[in-house]
PDB file of C-alpha atoms and ligand atoms in Angstrom:
ATOM      1  CA  MET C   1       0.036  -0.024   0.020  1.00  0.00           C
ATOM      2  CA  SER C   2       1.285   3.215  -0.690  1.00  0.00           C
ATOM      3  CA  ILE C   3       1.968   6.139   1.588  1.00  0.00           C
ATOM      4  CA  THR C   4      -0.590   8.831   1.894  1.00  0.00           C
ATOM      5  CA  LYS C   5       0.688  12.465   2.928  1.00  0.00           C
ATOM      6  CA  ILE C   6      -1.199  14.891   4.846  1.00  0.00           C
ATOM      7  CA  LEU C   7      -0.897  18.113   6.001  1.00  0.00           C
ATOM      8  CA  PHE C   8      -2.991  19.826   8.322  1.00  0.00           C
ATOM      9  CA  VAL C   9      -3.281  23.400   7.986  1.00  0.00           C
ATOM     10  CA  CYS C  10      -4.227  26.916  10.446  1.00  0.00           C
ATOM     11  CA  LEU C  11      -3.333  30.571  10.667  1.00  0.00           C
ATOM     12  CA  GLY C  12      -0.436  30.132  12.748  1.00  0.00           C
ATOM     13  CA  ASN C  13       0.580  26.756  13.191  1.00  0.00           C
ATOM     14  CA  ILE C  14       0.892  26.690  17.010  1.00  0.00           C
ATOM     15  CA  CYS C  15      -2.601  25.728  17.741  1.00  0.00           C
ATOM     16  CA  ARG C  16      -5.057  24.055  15.838  1.00  0.00           C
ATOM     17  CA  SER C  17      -2.817  22.384  13.202  1.00  0.00           C
ATOM     18  CA  PRO C  18      -0.443  21.257  15.801  1.00  0.00           C
ATOM     19  CA  MET C  19      -3.197  19.833  17.914  1.00  0.00           C
ATOM     20  CA  ALA C  20      -4.327  17.549  14.930  1.00  0.00           C
ATOM     21  CA  GLU C  21      -0.741  16.958  13.797  1.00  0.00           C
ATOM     22  CA  GLY C  22      -0.264  15.497  17.237  1.00  0.00           C
ATOM     23  CA  THR C  23      -3.936  13.575  17.530  1.00  0.00           C
ATOM     24  CA  PHE C  24      -3.752  12.153  14.050  1.00  0.00           C
ATOM     25  CA  ARG C  25      -0.403  10.934  14.881  1.00  0.00           C
ATOM     26  CA  HIS C  26      -1.238   9.820  18.344  1.00  0.00           C
ATOM     27  CA  LEU C  27      -4.299   7.687  16.200  1.00  0.00           C
ATOM     28  CA  VAL C  28      -1.978   6.347  13.772  1.00  0.00           C
ATOM     29  CA  LEU C  29       0.662   5.056  16.268  1.00  0.00           C
ATOM     30  CA  GLU C  30      -2.243   3.526  18.494  1.00  0.00           C
ATOM     31  CA  LYS C  31      -2.957   1.679  15.376  1.00  0.00           C
ATOM     32  CA  GLY C  32       0.262   0.788  13.762  1.00  0.00           C
ATOM     33  CA  LEU C  33      -0.358   2.553  10.796  1.00  0.00           C
ATOM     34  CA  GLN C  34       2.657   4.624  10.823  1.00  0.00           C
ATOM     35  CA  HIS C  35       4.018   3.060   7.681  1.00  0.00           C
ATOM     36  CA  LEU C  36       1.029   3.939   6.022  1.00  0.00           C
ATOM     37  CA  VAL C  37       1.512   7.863   6.174  1.00  0.00           C
ATOM     38  CA  GLU C  38       2.877  10.449   6.245  1.00  0.00           C
ATOM     39  CA  ILE C  39       1.892  13.578   8.477  1.00  0.00           C
ATOM     40  CA  ASP C  40       2.896  17.527   9.248  1.00  0.00           C
ATOM     41  CA  SER C  41       1.079  20.505   9.728  1.00  0.00           C
ATOM     42  CA  ALA C  42       1.559  24.387   8.586  1.00  0.00           C
ATOM     43  CA  GLY C  43       0.562  27.633   8.960  1.00  0.00           C
ATOM     44  CA  THR C  44      -0.733  30.379   5.663  1.00  0.00           C
ATOM     45  CA  GLY C  45       0.691  33.014   8.146  1.00  0.00           C
ATOM     46  CA  ALA C  46       4.288  33.000   9.055  1.00  0.00           C
ATOM     47  CA  TRP C  47       4.063  34.948  12.283  1.00  0.00           C
ATOM     48  CA  HIS C  48       4.810  32.079  14.630  1.00  0.00           C
ATOM     49  CA  VAL C  49       7.822  30.208  12.132  1.00  0.00           C
ATOM     50  CA  GLY C  50       9.951  28.198  14.297  1.00  0.00           C
ATOM     51  CA  GLU C  51       7.940  28.398  17.554  1.00  0.00           C
ATOM     52  CA  PRO C  52       6.934  25.435  19.310  1.00  0.00           C
ATOM     53  CA  PRO C  53       3.099  25.007  19.530  1.00  0.00           C
ATOM     54  CA  ASP C  54       0.879  27.444  22.097  1.00  0.00           C
ATOM     55  CA  HIS C  55       1.568  26.235  25.632  1.00  0.00           C
ATOM     56  CA  ARG C  56      -2.229  25.937  25.811  1.00  0.00           C
ATOM     57  CA  ALA C  57      -2.118  23.494  23.257  1.00  0.00           C
ATOM     58  CA  THR C  58       0.808  21.123  24.398  1.00  0.00           C
ATOM     59  CA  ALA C  59      -1.079  21.406  28.292  1.00  0.00           C
ATOM     60  CA  THR C  60      -4.694  20.665  26.722  1.00  0.00           C
ATOM     61  CA  ALA C  61      -3.259  17.650  24.521  1.00  0.00           C
ATOM     62  CA  LEU C  62      -0.999  16.109  27.280  1.00  0.00           C
ATOM     63  CA  LEU C  63      -3.899  15.748  29.607  1.00  0.00           C
ATOM     64  CA  ARG C  64      -5.370  13.598  26.799  1.00  0.00           C
ATOM     65  CA  GLY C  65      -1.645  11.823  26.492  1.00  0.00           C
ATOM     66  CA  ILE C  66      -0.743  13.507  23.475  1.00  0.00           C
ATOM     67  CA  ASP C  67       2.781  14.791  23.220  1.00  0.00           C
ATOM     68  CA  LEU C  68       3.213  18.087  20.516  1.00  0.00           C
ATOM     69  CA  SER C  69       6.905  18.557  21.880  1.00  0.00           C
ATOM     70  CA  GLY C  70       9.161  18.744  18.796  1.00  0.00           C
ATOM     71  CA  GLN C  71       6.875  20.432  16.632  1.00  0.00           C
ATOM     72  CA  ALA C  72       7.549  23.748  15.279  1.00  0.00           C
ATOM     73  CA  ALA C  73       5.903  26.410  13.237  1.00  0.00           C
ATOM     74  CA  ARG C  74       6.208  26.655   9.555  1.00  0.00           C
ATOM     75  CA  LYS C  75       4.611  28.311   6.639  1.00  0.00           C
ATOM     76  CA  VAL C  76       2.766  26.566   3.814  1.00  0.00           C
ATOM     77  CA  LYS C  77       5.411  26.244   0.971  1.00  0.00           C
ATOM     78  CA  GLN C  78       4.604  26.035  -2.545  1.00  0.00           C
ATOM     79  CA  GLN C  79       5.926  22.494  -2.837  1.00  0.00           C
ATOM     80  CA  ASP C  80       3.598  21.544  -0.358  1.00  0.00           C
ATOM     81  CA  PHE C  81       0.652  21.261  -3.138  1.00  0.00           C
ATOM     82  CA  GLU C  82       2.345  18.641  -5.025  1.00  0.00           C
ATOM     83  CA  HIS C  83       3.643  16.656  -2.182  1.00  0.00           C
ATOM     84  CA  TYR C  84       0.882  15.944  -0.126  1.00  0.00           C
ATOM     85  CA  ASP C  85      -2.255  14.075  -0.759  1.00  0.00           C
ATOM     86  CA  TYR C  86      -4.657  15.859   1.703  1.00  0.00           C
ATOM     87  CA  ILE C  87      -4.332  19.382   2.527  1.00  0.00           C
ATOM     88  CA  LEU C  88      -6.679  19.920   5.293  1.00  0.00           C
ATOM     89  CA  ALA C  89      -8.197  23.262   6.351  1.00  0.00           C
ATOM     90  CA  MET C  90      -9.300  23.837  10.065  1.00  0.00           C
ATOM     91  CA  ASP C  91     -11.711  27.054   8.900  1.00  0.00           C
ATOM     92  CA  GLN C  92     -12.917  28.521   5.859  1.00  0.00           C
ATOM     93  CA  GLU C  93     -10.709  31.391   5.729  1.00  0.00           C
ATOM     94  CA  ASN C  94      -7.436  28.906   5.970  1.00  0.00           C
ATOM     95  CA  HIS C  95      -9.483  27.218   2.810  1.00  0.00           C
ATOM     96  CA  ILE C  96      -9.889  30.542   0.801  1.00  0.00           C
ATOM     97  CA  ASN C  97      -6.285  31.312   1.686  1.00  0.00           C
ATOM     98  CA  LEU C  98      -4.568  27.994   0.606  1.00  0.00           C
ATOM     99  CA  THR C  99      -6.621  27.957  -2.467  1.00  0.00           C
ATOM    100  CA  ARG C 100      -5.871  31.384  -3.261  1.00  0.00           C
ATOM    101  CA  ILE C 101      -2.085  30.462  -3.276  1.00  0.00           C
ATOM    102  CA  ALA C 102      -2.242  26.616  -4.307  1.00  0.00           C
ATOM    103  CA  PRO C 103      -1.664  25.617  -8.429  1.00  0.00           C
ATOM    104  CA  GLU C 104      -4.823  25.038  -9.958  1.00  0.00           C
ATOM    105  CA  GLU C 105      -3.595  21.559 -10.716  1.00  0.00           C
ATOM    106  CA  TYR C 106      -3.564  20.844  -6.984  1.00  0.00           C
ATOM    107  CA  ARG C 107      -6.435  22.787  -5.872  1.00  0.00           C
ATOM    108  CA  HIS C 108      -8.804  19.315  -5.619  1.00  0.00           C
ATOM    109  CA  LYS C 109      -6.159  18.092  -2.481  1.00  0.00           C
ATOM    110  CA  ILE C 110      -7.620  21.258  -0.131  1.00  0.00           C
ATOM    111  CA  ARG C 111     -10.328  20.170   1.742  1.00  0.00           C
ATOM    112  CA  MET C 112     -12.194  21.344   5.149  1.00  0.00           C
ATOM    113  CA  PHE C 113     -10.805  19.054   7.676  1.00  0.00           C
ATOM    114  CA  LEU C 114     -14.638  18.627   9.461  1.00  0.00           C
ATOM    115  CA  GLU C 115     -15.634  16.883   6.526  1.00  0.00           C
ATOM    116  CA  PHE C 116     -14.490  13.883   8.161  1.00  0.00           C
ATOM    117  CA  ALA C 117     -16.574  14.439  10.794  1.00  0.00           C
ATOM    118  CA  PRO C 118     -19.813  14.763   9.424  1.00  0.00           C
ATOM    119  CA  ASP C 119     -21.747  13.916  12.997  1.00  0.00           C
ATOM    120  CA  GLN C 120     -20.413  16.966  14.334  1.00  0.00           C
ATOM    121  CA  SER C 121     -22.661  20.224  14.097  1.00  0.00           C
ATOM    122  CA  GLU C 122     -20.029  22.321  13.353  1.00  0.00           C
ATOM    123  CA  THR C 123     -17.797  22.952   9.888  1.00  0.00           C
ATOM    124  CA  GLU C 124     -14.685  24.705  11.124  1.00  0.00           C
ATOM    125  CA  VAL C 125     -12.518  23.942  14.089  1.00  0.00           C
ATOM    126  CA  PRO C 126     -12.601  27.500  15.730  1.00  0.00           C
ATOM    127  CA  ASP C 127      -9.388  29.455  16.594  1.00  0.00           C
ATOM    128  CA  PRO C 128      -8.763  29.125  20.256  1.00  0.00           C
ATOM    129  CA  TYR C 129      -6.164  31.498  20.346  1.00  0.00           C
ATOM    130  CA  TYR C 130      -7.554  34.620  21.945  1.00  0.00           C
ATOM    131  CA  GLY C 131     -10.604  33.035  23.531  1.00  0.00           C
ATOM    132  CA  GLY C 132     -10.553  31.443  27.011  1.00  0.00           C
ATOM    133  CA  GLY C 133     -12.444  29.494  28.226  1.00  0.00           C
ATOM    134  CA  ASP C 134     -12.582  25.612  26.887  1.00  0.00           C
ATOM    135  CA  GLY C 135     -11.550  26.695  23.427  1.00  0.00           C
ATOM    136  CA  PHE C 136      -8.595  24.263  23.247  1.00  0.00           C
ATOM    137  CA  GLU C 137     -10.337  21.380  24.641  1.00  0.00           C
ATOM    138  CA  HIS C 138     -13.487  21.838  21.965  1.00  0.00           C
ATOM    139  CA  ALA C 139     -11.121  22.259  19.358  1.00  0.00           C
ATOM    140  CA  LEU C 140      -9.329  19.132  20.295  1.00  0.00           C
ATOM    141  CA  ASP C 141     -12.835  17.118  20.445  1.00  0.00           C
ATOM    142  CA  LEU C 142     -13.568  18.191  16.915  1.00  0.00           C
ATOM    143  CA  VAL C 143      -9.780  17.420  15.556  1.00  0.00           C
ATOM    144  CA  ASP C 144     -10.221  13.954  17.486  1.00  0.00           C
ATOM    145  CA  ALA C 145     -13.532  13.284  15.721  1.00  0.00           C
ATOM    146  CA  ALA C 146     -12.068  14.479  12.443  1.00  0.00           C
ATOM    147  CA  SER C 147      -8.661  12.658  12.833  1.00  0.00           C
ATOM    148  CA  ARG C 148     -10.960   9.160  13.332  1.00  0.00           C
ATOM    149  CA  GLY C 149     -12.910   9.506  10.317  1.00  0.00           C
ATOM    150  CA  LEU C 150      -9.914  10.604   8.165  1.00  0.00           C
ATOM    151  CA  LEU C 151      -8.174   7.348   9.330  1.00  0.00           C
ATOM    152  CA  ALA C 152     -10.975   5.589   8.386  1.00  0.00           C
ATOM    153  CA  GLU C 153     -10.989   6.533   5.092  1.00  0.00           C
ATOM    154  CA  ILE C 154      -7.412   5.927   4.587  1.00  0.00           C
ATOM    155  CA  GLU C 155      -7.898   2.275   6.000  1.00  0.00           C
ATOM    156  CA  GLY C 156     -11.236   1.829   3.779  1.00  0.00           C
TER     157      GLY C 156
HETATM  158  P1  4NP X 201      -3.860  28.766  15.375  1.00  0.00           P
HETATM  159  O1  4NP X 201      -4.246  29.884  16.113  1.00  0.00           O
HETATM  160  O2  4NP X 201      -4.147  29.308  13.662  1.00  0.00           O
HETATM  161  O3  4NP X 201      -4.522  27.735  15.600  1.00  0.00           O
HETATM  162  O4  4NP X 201      -2.402  28.172  15.010  1.00  0.00           O
HETATM  163  C1  4NP X 201      -3.677  31.193  15.976  1.00  0.00           C
HETATM  164  C2  4NP X 201      -2.557  31.320  16.570  1.00  0.00           C
HETATM  165  C3  4NP X 201      -1.800  32.831  16.536  1.00  0.00           C
HETATM  166  C4  4NP X 201      -2.328  33.865  15.982  1.00  0.00           C
HETATM  167  C5  4NP X 201      -3.782  33.849  15.232  1.00  0.00           C
HETATM  168  C6  4NP X 201      -4.521  32.314  15.117  1.00  0.00           C
HETATM  169  N1  4NP X 201      -1.637  35.079  15.793  1.00  0.00           N
HETATM  170  O5  4NP X 201      -2.663  35.716  14.899  1.00  0.00           O
HETATM  171  O6  4NP X 201      -0.731  35.388  15.766  1.00  0.00           O
END
């Protein structure tokens, strides 16, 4: 079976897409399917390039046994559109920005991540960066549901 390459994308690559990368990788390792996938994350913005994930994302993920250490923010680059099979946007704005910069032949690879969580009432992972409360918990719940759906599609 060939390797499926997946890129998770948000705005800053320090909150949502690192949680998606960590959650999906955790699930893949749990199922022993790491030979089937290549996983990374990136941001459409460059403000946080080189930084580790936001400490709130790291702490919330760790409570679920998901390790985000070792990740560092990077910006989406042109080669990503050719390289990855799935380019998964956390929200509509990310989707629009990705579509704007992608070569036309690769635009079909850009999808909303929550397409893989059809049972959820939301279609976007809300940006938890400026919010308080349970924003990171909620984002992780959505990311977890979509990760399971995505893995089921890849396995199938
Ligand atoms: P993310 O969250 O897109 O989920 O990584 C954000 C992080 C930083 C900023 C915005 C969103 N920012 O404006 O710096």
